[in-house]
PDB file of C-alpha atoms in Angstrom:
ATOM      1  CA  UNK L   1       0.050  -0.004  -0.019  1.00 50.00           C
ATOM      2  CA  UNK L   2       2.805   2.300   0.935  1.00 45.00           C
ATOM      3  CA  UNK L   3       4.649   1.472  -2.385  1.00 48.00           C
ATOM      4  CA  UNK L   4       1.434   2.349  -4.370  1.00 51.00           C
ATOM      5  CA  UNK L   5       0.978   5.641  -2.480  1.00 43.00           C
ATOM      6  CA  UNK L   6       4.676   6.673  -3.243  1.00 42.00           C
ATOM      7  CA  UNK L   7       4.030   5.872  -6.895  1.00 41.00           C
ATOM      8  CA  UNK L   8       0.769   7.929  -7.004  1.00 39.00           C
ATOM      9  CA  UNK L   9       2.514  10.813  -5.221  1.00 37.00           C
ATOM     10  CA  UNK L  10       5.381  10.731  -7.680  1.00 41.00           C
ATOM     11  CA  UNK L  11       3.204  10.741 -10.635  1.00 39.00           C
ATOM     12  CA  UNK L  12       1.308  13.837  -9.400  1.00 39.00           C
ATOM     13  CA  UNK L  13       4.576  15.575  -8.593  1.00 38.00           C
ATOM     14  CA  UNK L  14       5.438  15.174 -12.364  1.00 38.00           C
ATOM     15  CA  UNK L  15       1.992  16.133 -13.982  1.00 37.00           C
ATOM     16  CA  UNK L  16       0.885  18.934 -11.817  1.00 36.00           C
ATOM     17  CA  UNK L  17       3.873  21.167 -12.101  1.00 35.00           C
ATOM     18  CA  UNK L  18       3.968  20.476 -15.767  1.00 35.00           C
ATOM     19  CA  UNK L  19       0.400  21.733 -16.259  1.00 35.00           C
ATOM     20  CA  UNK L  20       0.802  24.699 -14.163  1.00 35.00           C
ATOM     21  CA  UNK L  21       4.026  25.665 -15.967  1.00 37.00           C
ATOM     22  CA  UNK L  22       2.258  25.358 -19.520  1.00 39.00           C
ATOM     23  CA  UNK L  23      -0.629  27.535 -18.218  1.00 38.00           C
ATOM     24  CA  UNK L  24       1.497  30.299 -16.418  1.00 43.00           C
ATOM     25  CA  UNK L  25       4.405  30.621 -19.051  1.00 61.00           C
ATOM     26  CA  UNK L  26       1.901  32.132 -21.397  1.00 81.00           C
ATOM     27  CA  UNK L  27      -1.072  33.785 -19.617  1.00 75.00           C
ATOM     28  CA  UNK L  28      -4.518  34.256 -21.141  1.00 71.00           C
ATOM     29  CA  UNK L  29      -5.522  37.634 -22.254  1.00 66.00           C
ATOM     30  CA  UNK L  30      -9.271  36.784 -20.885  1.00 68.00           C
ATOM     31  CA  UNK L  31     -11.240  33.723 -19.828  1.00 71.00           C
ATOM     32  CA  UNK L  32     -12.866  33.143 -23.255  1.00 81.00           C
ATOM     33  CA  UNK L  33      -9.755  32.752 -25.138  1.00 81.00           C
ATOM     34  CA  UNK L  34      -9.343  29.113 -24.699  1.00 86.00           C
ATOM     35  CA  UNK L  35     -12.815  28.369 -26.076  1.00 89.00           C
ATOM     36  CA  UNK L  36     -12.485  30.811 -28.909  1.00 93.00           C
ATOM     37  CA  UNK L  37      -9.162  29.454 -29.967  1.00 94.00           C
ATOM     38  CA  UNK L  38     -10.636  25.919 -29.763  1.00 93.00           C
ATOM     39  CA  UNK L  39     -13.442  26.891 -32.105  1.00 94.00           C
ATOM     40  CA  UNK L  40     -11.023  28.551 -34.535  1.00 96.00           C
ATOM     41  CA  UNK L  41      -8.776  25.639 -34.676  1.00 95.00           C
ATOM     42  CA  UNK L  42     -11.795  23.144 -35.163  1.00 94.00           C
ATOM     43  CA  UNK L  43     -13.091  25.274 -38.029  1.00 96.00           C
ATOM     44  CA  UNK L  44      -9.648  25.515 -39.903  1.00 96.00           C
ATOM     45  CA  UNK L  45      -9.124  21.700 -39.144  1.00 95.00           C
ATOM     46  CA  UNK L  46     -12.469  20.780 -40.778  1.00 94.00           C
ATOM     47  CA  UNK L  47     -11.071  21.660 -44.114  1.00 93.00           C
ATOM     48  CA  UNK L  48      -8.913  18.391 -44.222  1.00 92.00           C
ATOM     49  CA  UNK L  49      -7.542  19.041 -47.721  1.00 95.00           C
ATOM     50  CA  UNK L  50      -6.476  22.643 -46.892  1.00 97.00           C
ATOM     51  CA  UNK L  51      -2.715  23.373 -47.000  1.00 97.00           C
ATOM     52  CA  UNK L  52      -0.937  25.084 -44.025  1.00 98.00           C
ATOM     53  CA  UNK L  53      -0.780  28.231 -45.974  1.00 98.00           C
ATOM     54  CA  UNK L  54      -4.420  28.288 -46.945  1.00 98.00           C
ATOM     55  CA  UNK L  55      -5.226  27.712 -43.371  1.00 98.00           C
ATOM     56  CA  UNK L  56      -3.189  30.843 -42.380  1.00 98.00           C
ATOM     57  CA  UNK L  57      -5.285  32.817 -44.803  1.00 98.00           C
ATOM     58  CA  UNK L  58      -8.579  31.532 -43.483  1.00 98.00           C
ATOM     59  CA  UNK L  59      -7.386  32.132 -39.990  1.00 98.00           C
ATOM     60  CA  UNK L  60      -6.622  35.870 -41.107  1.00 98.00           C
ATOM     61  CA  UNK L  61     -10.306  36.280 -42.501  1.00 98.00           C
ATOM     62  CA  UNK L  62     -11.613  34.780 -39.171  1.00 98.00           C
ATOM     63  CA  UNK L  63      -9.953  37.662 -37.107  1.00 98.00           C
ATOM     64  CA  UNK L  64     -11.170  40.660 -39.400  1.00 98.00           C
ATOM     65  CA  UNK L  65     -12.759  43.266 -37.099  1.00 98.00           C
ATOM     66  CA  UNK L  66     -10.571  42.307 -33.959  1.00 97.00           C
ATOM     67  CA  UNK L  67      -9.193  45.387 -32.068  1.00 96.00           C
ATOM     68  CA  UNK L  68      -6.005  46.951 -30.858  1.00 94.00           C
ATOM     69  CA  UNK L  69      -3.363  45.613 -28.135  1.00 92.00           C
ATOM     70  CA  UNK L  70      -2.043  48.896 -26.626  1.00 88.00           C
ATOM     71  CA  UNK L  71       0.075  46.909 -24.006  1.00 86.00           C
ATOM     72  CA  UNK L  72       3.204  48.197 -25.320  1.00 91.00           C
ATOM     73  CA  UNK L  73       2.583  51.722 -24.252  1.00 89.00           C
ATOM     74  CA  UNK L  74       0.414  50.792 -21.123  1.00 89.00           C
ATOM     75  CA  UNK L  75       1.767  47.498 -19.655  1.00 89.00           C
ATOM     76  CA  UNK L  76       4.965  47.382 -17.423  1.00 86.00           C
ATOM     77  CA  UNK L  77       4.913  43.695 -17.534  1.00 84.00           C
ATOM     78  CA  UNK L  78       4.024  43.488 -21.281  1.00 90.00           C
ATOM     79  CA  UNK L  79       4.565  39.729 -22.111  1.00 89.00           C
ATOM     80  CA  UNK L  80       3.491  37.091 -24.724  1.00 93.00           C
ATOM     81  CA  UNK L  81      -0.210  36.121 -24.122  1.00 90.00           C
ATOM     82  CA  UNK L  82      -2.839  33.651 -25.390  1.00 90.00           C
ATOM     83  CA  UNK L  83      -4.896  36.240 -27.016  1.00 91.00           C
ATOM     84  CA  UNK L  84      -7.067  36.315 -30.145  1.00 94.00           C
ATOM     85  CA  UNK L  85      -9.020  39.525 -29.363  1.00 94.00           C
ATOM     86  CA  UNK L  86      -6.679  42.319 -29.641  1.00 95.00           C
ATOM     87  CA  UNK L  87      -3.487  42.685 -31.968  1.00 96.00           C
ATOM     88  CA  UNK L  88      -0.454  44.676 -32.952  1.00 95.00           C
ATOM     89  CA  UNK L  89       0.665  44.229 -36.642  1.00 95.00           C
ATOM     90  CA  UNK L  90       3.179  41.534 -35.513  1.00 96.00           C
ATOM     91  CA  UNK L  91       0.881  39.729 -33.197  1.00 96.00           C
ATOM     92  CA  UNK L  92      -1.728  39.452 -35.622  1.00 97.00           C
ATOM     93  CA  UNK L  93       0.468  37.738 -38.310  1.00 98.00           C
ATOM     94  CA  UNK L  94       1.772  35.461 -35.696  1.00 98.00           C
ATOM     95  CA  UNK L  95      -1.506  34.558 -34.366  1.00 98.00           C
ATOM     96  CA  UNK L  96      -2.655  33.547 -37.924  1.00 98.00           C
ATOM     97  CA  UNK L  97       0.370  31.370 -38.262  1.00 98.00           C
ATOM     98  CA  UNK L  98      -0.025  29.935 -34.885  1.00 97.00           C
ATOM     99  CA  UNK L  99      -3.801  29.057 -35.645  1.00 97.00           C
ATOM    100  CA  UNK L 100      -2.848  27.459 -38.918  1.00 97.00           C
ATOM    101  CA  UNK L 101      -0.175  25.457 -37.355  1.00 97.00           C
ATOM    102  CA  UNK L 102      -2.325  24.222 -34.458  1.00 96.00           C
ATOM    103  CA  UNK L 103      -4.967  23.046 -36.856  1.00 96.00           C
ATOM    104  CA  UNK L 104      -2.757  20.660 -38.416  1.00 95.00           C
ATOM    105  CA  UNK L 105      -2.391  18.804 -35.080  1.00 90.00           C
ATOM    106  CA  UNK L 106      -5.110  16.159 -34.550  1.00 87.00           C
ATOM    107  CA  UNK L 107      -7.233  16.863 -31.561  1.00 82.00           C
ATOM    108  CA  UNK L 108      -5.458  20.352 -30.972  1.00 72.00           C
ATOM    109  CA  UNK L 109      -6.609  22.645 -28.347  1.00 76.00           C
ATOM    110  CA  UNK L 110      -5.278  25.996 -27.033  1.00 85.00           C
ATOM    111  CA  UNK L 111      -1.901  24.355 -25.939  1.00 89.00           C
ATOM    112  CA  UNK L 112      -1.082  23.610 -29.479  1.00 93.00           C
ATOM    113  CA  UNK L 113      -1.789  27.393 -30.372  1.00 95.00           C
ATOM    114  CA  UNK L 114       0.209  28.334 -27.317  1.00 94.00           C
ATOM    115  CA  UNK L 115       3.383  26.557 -28.351  1.00 95.00           C
ATOM    116  CA  UNK L 116       3.007  27.681 -31.893  1.00 97.00           C
ATOM    117  CA  UNK L 117       2.632  31.304 -30.836  1.00 97.00           C
ATOM    118  CA  UNK L 118       5.710  31.004 -28.688  1.00 97.00           C
ATOM    119  CA  UNK L 119       7.634  29.599 -31.559  1.00 98.00           C
ATOM    120  CA  UNK L 120       6.692  32.423 -34.017  1.00 98.00           C
ATOM    121  CA  UNK L 121       6.901  35.386 -31.600  1.00 98.00           C
ATOM    122  CA  UNK L 122       9.893  34.817 -29.547  1.00 97.00           C
ATOM    123  CA  UNK L 123      13.656  34.949 -30.463  1.00 97.00           C
ATOM    124  CA  UNK L 124      14.810  31.104 -30.702  1.00 97.00           C
ATOM    125  CA  UNK L 125      11.249  30.252 -29.841  1.00 97.00           C
ATOM    126  CA  UNK L 126      12.079  30.772 -26.238  1.00 96.00           C
ATOM    127  CA  UNK L 127       9.827  33.086 -23.995  1.00 95.00           C
ATOM    128  CA  UNK L 128      12.131  34.967 -21.807  1.00 94.00           C
ATOM    129  CA  UNK L 129       9.870  38.077 -21.388  1.00 94.00           C
ATOM    130  CA  UNK L 130       9.546  41.353 -23.165  1.00 95.00           C
ATOM    131  CA  UNK L 131      13.316  41.331 -24.407  1.00 97.00           C
ATOM    132  CA  UNK L 132      12.615  38.125 -26.245  1.00 97.00           C
ATOM    133  CA  UNK L 133       9.705  39.276 -28.193  1.00 97.00           C
ATOM    134  CA  UNK L 134      10.114  40.452 -31.738  1.00 97.00           C
ATOM    135  CA  UNK L 135       9.342  44.041 -32.759  1.00 96.00           C
ATOM    136  CA  UNK L 136      11.348  44.590 -35.852  1.00 96.00           C
ATOM    137  CA  UNK L 137      10.395  42.422 -38.890  1.00 97.00           C
ATOM    138  CA  UNK L 138      14.045  42.071 -39.907  1.00 97.00           C
ATOM    139  CA  UNK L 139      14.746  40.357 -36.577  1.00 98.00           C
ATOM    140  CA  UNK L 140      11.509  38.285 -36.857  1.00 98.00           C
ATOM    141  CA  UNK L 141      12.311  37.113 -40.385  1.00 98.00           C
ATOM    142  CA  UNK L 142      16.023  36.327 -39.943  1.00 97.00           C
ATOM    143  CA  UNK L 143      15.257  34.213 -36.739  1.00 98.00           C
ATOM    144  CA  UNK L 144      12.364  32.316 -38.234  1.00 98.00           C
ATOM    145  CA  UNK L 145      14.131  31.825 -41.469  1.00 98.00           C
ATOM    146  CA  UNK L 146      17.086  30.312 -39.702  1.00 98.00           C
ATOM    147  CA  UNK L 147      14.837  28.014 -37.644  1.00 98.00           C
ATOM    148  CA  UNK L 148      13.015  26.852 -40.903  1.00 98.00           C
ATOM    149  CA  UNK L 149       9.749  28.570 -40.248  1.00 98.00           C
ATOM    150  CA  UNK L 150       9.927  31.006 -43.031  1.00 98.00           C
ATOM    151  CA  UNK L 151      11.438  31.282 -46.511  1.00 98.00           C
ATOM    152  CA  UNK L 152      12.205  34.845 -47.867  1.00 98.00           C
ATOM    153  CA  UNK L 153      10.831  35.155 -51.447  1.00 97.00           C
ATOM    154  CA  UNK L 154      12.008  38.837 -51.857  1.00 97.00           C
ATOM    155  CA  UNK L 155      15.414  38.145 -53.357  1.00 92.00           C
ATOM    156  CA  UNK L 156      14.069  35.570 -55.650  1.00 91.00           C
ATOM    157  CA  UNK L 157      12.799  38.144 -57.857  1.00 90.00           C
ATOM    158  CA  UNK L 158      14.881  40.367 -60.277  1.00 90.00           C
ATOM    159  CA  UNK L 159      15.180  43.956 -59.171  1.00 91.00           C
ATOM    160  CA  UNK L 160      15.710  43.494 -55.503  1.00 95.00           C
ATOM    161  CA  UNK L 161      17.097  46.627 -53.815  1.00 96.00           C
ATOM    162  CA  UNK L 162      18.551  47.480 -50.367  1.00 95.00           C
ATOM    163  CA  UNK L 163      17.879  50.087 -47.770  1.00 93.00           C
ATOM    164  CA  UNK L 164      20.141  50.742 -44.730  1.00 93.00           C
ATOM    165  CA  UNK L 165      18.317  51.652 -41.530  1.00 90.00           C
ATOM    166  CA  UNK L 166      19.439  51.642 -37.791  1.00 95.00           C
ATOM    167  CA  UNK L 167      16.584  49.769 -36.144  1.00 96.00           C
ATOM    168  CA  UNK L 168      16.642  51.244 -32.543  1.00 96.00           C
ATOM    169  CA  UNK L 169      12.825  52.220 -32.142  1.00 96.00           C
ATOM    170  CA  UNK L 170      12.441  50.579 -28.730  1.00 97.00           C
ATOM    171  CA  UNK L 171      15.625  51.961 -27.141  1.00 97.00           C
ATOM    172  CA  UNK L 172      15.032  55.548 -28.594  1.00 96.00           C
ATOM    173  CA  UNK L 173      11.357  55.586 -27.392  1.00 96.00           C
ATOM    174  CA  UNK L 174      12.060  53.685 -24.122  1.00 97.00           C
ATOM    175  CA  UNK L 175      10.601  56.444 -21.838  1.00 96.00           C
ATOM    176  CA  UNK L 176       7.230  55.525 -23.565  1.00 96.00           C
ATOM    177  CA  UNK L 177       7.503  51.905 -23.010  1.00 96.00           C
ATOM    178  CA  UNK L 178       6.630  50.816 -19.378  1.00 96.00           C
ATOM    179  CA  UNK L 179       8.314  47.443 -19.799  1.00 96.00           C
ATOM    180  CA  UNK L 180      11.616  49.250 -20.459  1.00 97.00           C
ATOM    181  CA  UNK L 181      11.466  50.995 -17.063  1.00 96.00           C
ATOM    182  CA  UNK L 182      13.173  47.831 -15.873  1.00 96.00           C
ATOM    183  CA  UNK L 183      16.990  48.390 -16.342  1.00 97.00           C
ATOM    184  CA  UNK L 184      17.763  44.801 -17.094  1.00 97.00           C
ATOM    185  CA  UNK L 185      15.133  44.615 -19.747  1.00 97.00           C
ATOM    186  CA  UNK L 186      16.278  47.900 -21.356  1.00 97.00           C
ATOM    187  CA  UNK L 187      19.996  46.655 -21.478  1.00 98.00           C
ATOM    188  CA  UNK L 188      18.750  43.231 -23.298  1.00 97.00           C
ATOM    189  CA  UNK L 189      16.642  45.320 -25.790  1.00 98.00           C
ATOM    190  CA  UNK L 190      19.503  47.870 -26.338  1.00 98.00           C
ATOM    191  CA  UNK L 191      22.043  44.930 -27.160  1.00 97.00           C
ATOM    192  CA  UNK L 192      19.566  43.433 -29.512  1.00 97.00           C
ATOM    193  CA  UNK L 193      18.919  46.627 -31.461  1.00 97.00           C
ATOM    194  CA  UNK L 194      22.696  47.361 -31.508  1.00 97.00           C
ATOM    195  CA  UNK L 195      22.911  44.272 -33.704  1.00 96.00           C
ATOM    196  CA  UNK L 196      20.670  46.087 -36.225  1.00 96.00           C
ATOM    197  CA  UNK L 197      22.680  49.454 -36.476  1.00 93.00           C
ATOM    198  CA  UNK L 198      23.180  50.236 -40.162  1.00 92.00           C
ATOM    199  CA  UNK L 199      21.091  47.119 -41.027  1.00 95.00           C
ATOM    200  CA  UNK L 200      20.662  46.224 -44.732  1.00 95.00           C
ATOM    201  CA  UNK L 201      16.917  45.407 -45.562  1.00 96.00           C
ATOM    202  CA  UNK L 202      16.293  43.949 -48.863  1.00 96.00           C
ATOM    203  CA  UNK L 203      13.109  44.948 -50.568  1.00 96.00           C
ATOM    204  CA  UNK L 204      11.354  44.989 -53.804  1.00 97.00           C
ATOM    205  CA  UNK L 205      10.105  48.286 -55.314  1.00 95.00           C
ATOM    206  CA  UNK L 206       6.532  49.102 -54.943  1.00 93.00           C
ATOM    207  CA  UNK L 207       5.884  48.854 -58.771  1.00 93.00           C
ATOM    208  CA  UNK L 208       7.149  45.289 -58.690  1.00 94.00           C
ATOM    209  CA  UNK L 209       3.709  44.070 -57.478  1.00 93.00           C
ATOM    210  CA  UNK L 210       2.769  44.190 -61.182  1.00 91.00           C
ATOM    211  CA  UNK L 211       5.442  41.920 -62.085  1.00 90.00           C
ATOM    212  CA  UNK L 212       4.001  38.823 -63.752  1.00 88.00           C
ATOM    213  CA  UNK L 213       6.448  36.452 -62.049  1.00 88.00           C
ATOM    214  CA  UNK L 214       5.168  37.801 -58.440  1.00 93.00           C
ATOM    215  CA  UNK L 215       1.631  37.858 -59.557  1.00 87.00           C
ATOM    216  CA  UNK L 216       1.566  34.162 -60.622  1.00 90.00           C
ATOM    217  CA  UNK L 217       3.376  32.926 -57.625  1.00 95.00           C
ATOM    218  CA  UNK L 218       1.692  34.650 -54.768  1.00 97.00           C
ATOM    219  CA  UNK L 219      -0.063  32.220 -52.435  1.00 97.00           C
ATOM    220  CA  UNK L 220      -2.752  32.383 -49.684  1.00 98.00           C
ATOM    221  CA  UNK L 221      -0.967  32.707 -46.524  1.00 98.00           C
ATOM    222  CA  UNK L 222       2.144  34.611 -47.930  1.00 98.00           C
ATOM    223  CA  UNK L 223       3.144  37.594 -45.939  1.00 98.00           C
ATOM    224  CA  UNK L 224       3.655  41.110 -47.557  1.00 98.00           C
ATOM    225  CA  UNK L 225       5.633  43.697 -45.449  1.00 98.00           C
ATOM    226  CA  UNK L 226       5.355  47.342 -46.506  1.00 97.00           C
ATOM    227  CA  UNK L 227       8.723  48.922 -45.777  1.00 95.00           C
ATOM    228  CA  UNK L 228       8.652  52.030 -43.698  1.00 89.00           C
ATOM    229  CA  UNK L 229      10.093  55.338 -44.831  1.00 87.00           C
ATOM    230  CA  UNK L 230      10.677  56.424 -41.288  1.00 85.00           C
ATOM    231  CA  UNK L 231      13.963  55.792 -39.715  1.00 84.00           C
ATOM    232  CA  UNK L 232      14.178  53.414 -36.535  1.00 92.00           C
ATOM    233  CA  UNK L 233      11.602  50.981 -37.852  1.00 92.00           C
ATOM    234  CA  UNK L 234      11.312  48.594 -40.807  1.00 94.00           C
ATOM    235  CA  UNK L 235       7.582  48.415 -41.531  1.00 95.00           C
ATOM    236  CA  UNK L 236       4.695  50.564 -42.355  1.00 94.00           C
ATOM    237  CA  UNK L 237       2.376  47.603 -41.954  1.00 95.00           C
ATOM    238  CA  UNK L 238       2.414  43.918 -42.817  1.00 95.00           C
ATOM    239  CA  UNK L 239      -0.061  41.112 -43.219  1.00 98.00           C
ATOM    240  CA  UNK L 240      -1.378  37.981 -44.756  1.00 98.00           C
ATOM    241  CA  UNK L 241      -2.268  37.551 -48.485  1.00 98.00           C
ATOM    242  CA  UNK L 242      -5.626  36.076 -49.358  1.00 98.00           C
ATOM    243  CA  UNK L 243      -6.097  35.215 -53.139  1.00 97.00           C
ATOM    244  CA  UNK L 244      -9.500  36.250 -54.278  1.00 96.00           C
ATOM    245  CA  UNK L 245     -11.306  36.186 -57.680  1.00 96.00           C
ATOM    246  CA  UNK L 246      -9.994  39.714 -58.398  1.00 95.00           C
ATOM    247  CA  UNK L 247      -6.396  38.981 -57.208  1.00 95.00           C
ATOM    248  CA  UNK L 248      -4.502  39.023 -53.947  1.00 97.00           C
ATOM    249  CA  UNK L 249      -5.637  41.086 -51.212  1.00 98.00           C
ATOM    250  CA  UNK L 250      -3.884  42.078 -47.771  1.00 98.00           C
ATOM    251  CA  UNK L 251      -5.434  41.186 -44.541  1.00 98.00           C
ATOM    252  CA  UNK L 252      -3.596  43.109 -41.589  1.00 98.00           C
ATOM    253  CA  UNK L 253      -3.905  45.049 -38.590  1.00 97.00           C
ATOM    254  CA  UNK L 254      -4.539  48.705 -39.494  1.00 95.00           C
ATOM    255  CA  UNK L 255      -3.108  50.987 -36.914  1.00 91.00           C
ATOM    256  CA  UNK L 256      -5.023  53.999 -38.105  1.00 92.00           C
ATOM    257  CA  UNK L 257      -8.379  52.262 -37.926  1.00 95.00           C
ATOM    258  CA  UNK L 258      -7.409  50.236 -34.795  1.00 95.00           C
ATOM    259  CA  UNK L 259      -8.764  47.053 -36.076  1.00 97.00           C
ATOM    260  CA  UNK L 260      -7.794  43.971 -38.393  1.00 98.00           C
ATOM    261  CA  UNK L 261      -9.128  44.740 -41.819  1.00 98.00           C
ATOM    262  CA  UNK L 262      -9.301  42.970 -45.207  1.00 98.00           C
ATOM    263  CA  UNK L 263      -8.483  45.479 -47.802  1.00 98.00           C
ATOM    264  CA  UNK L 264     -11.235  45.936 -50.361  1.00 97.00           C
ATOM    265  CA  UNK L 265      -8.925  46.697 -53.187  1.00 97.00           C
ATOM    266  CA  UNK L 266      -6.638  44.161 -54.649  1.00 96.00           C
ATOM    267  CA  UNK L 267      -2.814  44.278 -53.733  1.00 96.00           C
ATOM    268  CA  UNK L 268      -1.924  46.184 -56.834  1.00 95.00           C
ATOM    269  CA  UNK L 269      -4.504  48.995 -56.288  1.00 96.00           C
ATOM    270  CA  UNK L 270      -3.815  49.091 -52.469  1.00 97.00           C
ATOM    271  CA  UNK L 271      -0.142  49.781 -53.172  1.00 96.00           C
ATOM    272  CA  UNK L 272      -1.034  52.611 -55.438  1.00 95.00           C
ATOM    273  CA  UNK L 273      -3.254  54.171 -52.747  1.00 94.00           C
ATOM    274  CA  UNK L 274      -0.542  53.726 -50.105  1.00 94.00           C
ATOM    275  CA  UNK L 275       2.470  54.778 -52.258  1.00 92.00           C
ATOM    276  CA  UNK L 276       3.434  57.661 -50.313  1.00 91.00           C
ATOM    277  CA  UNK L 277       3.699  55.780 -47.056  1.00 91.00           C
ATOM    278  CA  UNK L 278       6.242  53.137 -48.028  1.00 94.00           C
ATOM    279  CA  UNK L 279       9.206  52.628 -50.133  1.00 90.00           C
ATOM    280  CA  UNK L 280       8.859  48.872 -51.326  1.00 96.00           C
ATOM    281  CA  UNK L 281       8.003  45.560 -49.829  1.00 97.00           C
ATOM    282  CA  UNK L 282       9.394  42.221 -48.656  1.00 98.00           C
ATOM    283  CA  UNK L 283       7.883  38.858 -49.399  1.00 98.00           C
ATOM    284  CA  UNK L 284       7.696  36.018 -47.047  1.00 98.00           C
ATOM    285  CA  UNK L 285       6.415  32.488 -47.304  1.00 98.00           C
ATOM    286  CA  UNK L 286       5.685  30.452 -44.170  1.00 98.00           C
ATOM    287  CA  UNK L 287       6.587  26.770 -44.141  1.00 97.00           C
TER     288      UNK L 287
END
């Protein structure tokens, strides 16, 4: 009897901490997130023949209308969260990727989403607080390409150019970011951004969107990044491509409107409308 009791206690000691660690490492934004994520994953998984990339595009459509996450400027403990209600441009794209990836796992629930969102959102896929979260798309692309999550399509098209920026937005604006009031966190972020001084950013000129090679090869779930004209940051906006009858459309978090939108105009027309706000674009394909 004593031996059986020891075995049971040992088993519980192993299981309970693991469960607690999983839940506490990535907190929930609100109580309904787990049920909402489960339903989103179930809907995506019901299309059994749909590719991962198609599921990413469908996930993006399902999040249209969702609002803004203002935690960067209001939360002193800003960290990765299980959240499909409010977004930044980066967290929106990562959530679409995570939902698509989780839907490929049989019987997947919020835990599969949580693991996937950590993988896409954190440097090396390891959550170590605010300093491990991606802000600059160049950092995000480089790390995820290295780990086999993405392939960069930008330099596969003739006419690629380069822009040199120093990406130090977070350090420069640290007084407006409560999480950086912690000296240790600020030091880590500063060290990361020092690696992106005079950083060379590959991009395609905005008019390249009319290139037949690009038009014929764009797929559902591809990621388009509009390169910023402003120093210290490397994107104006970025989002997920959805292929429609009239061509590719961009689904993204629009900071001006404060919600996720599906642009009503095809990508070519949208680029013309936004021409004065960006200098070119990067093209990424999730794997």
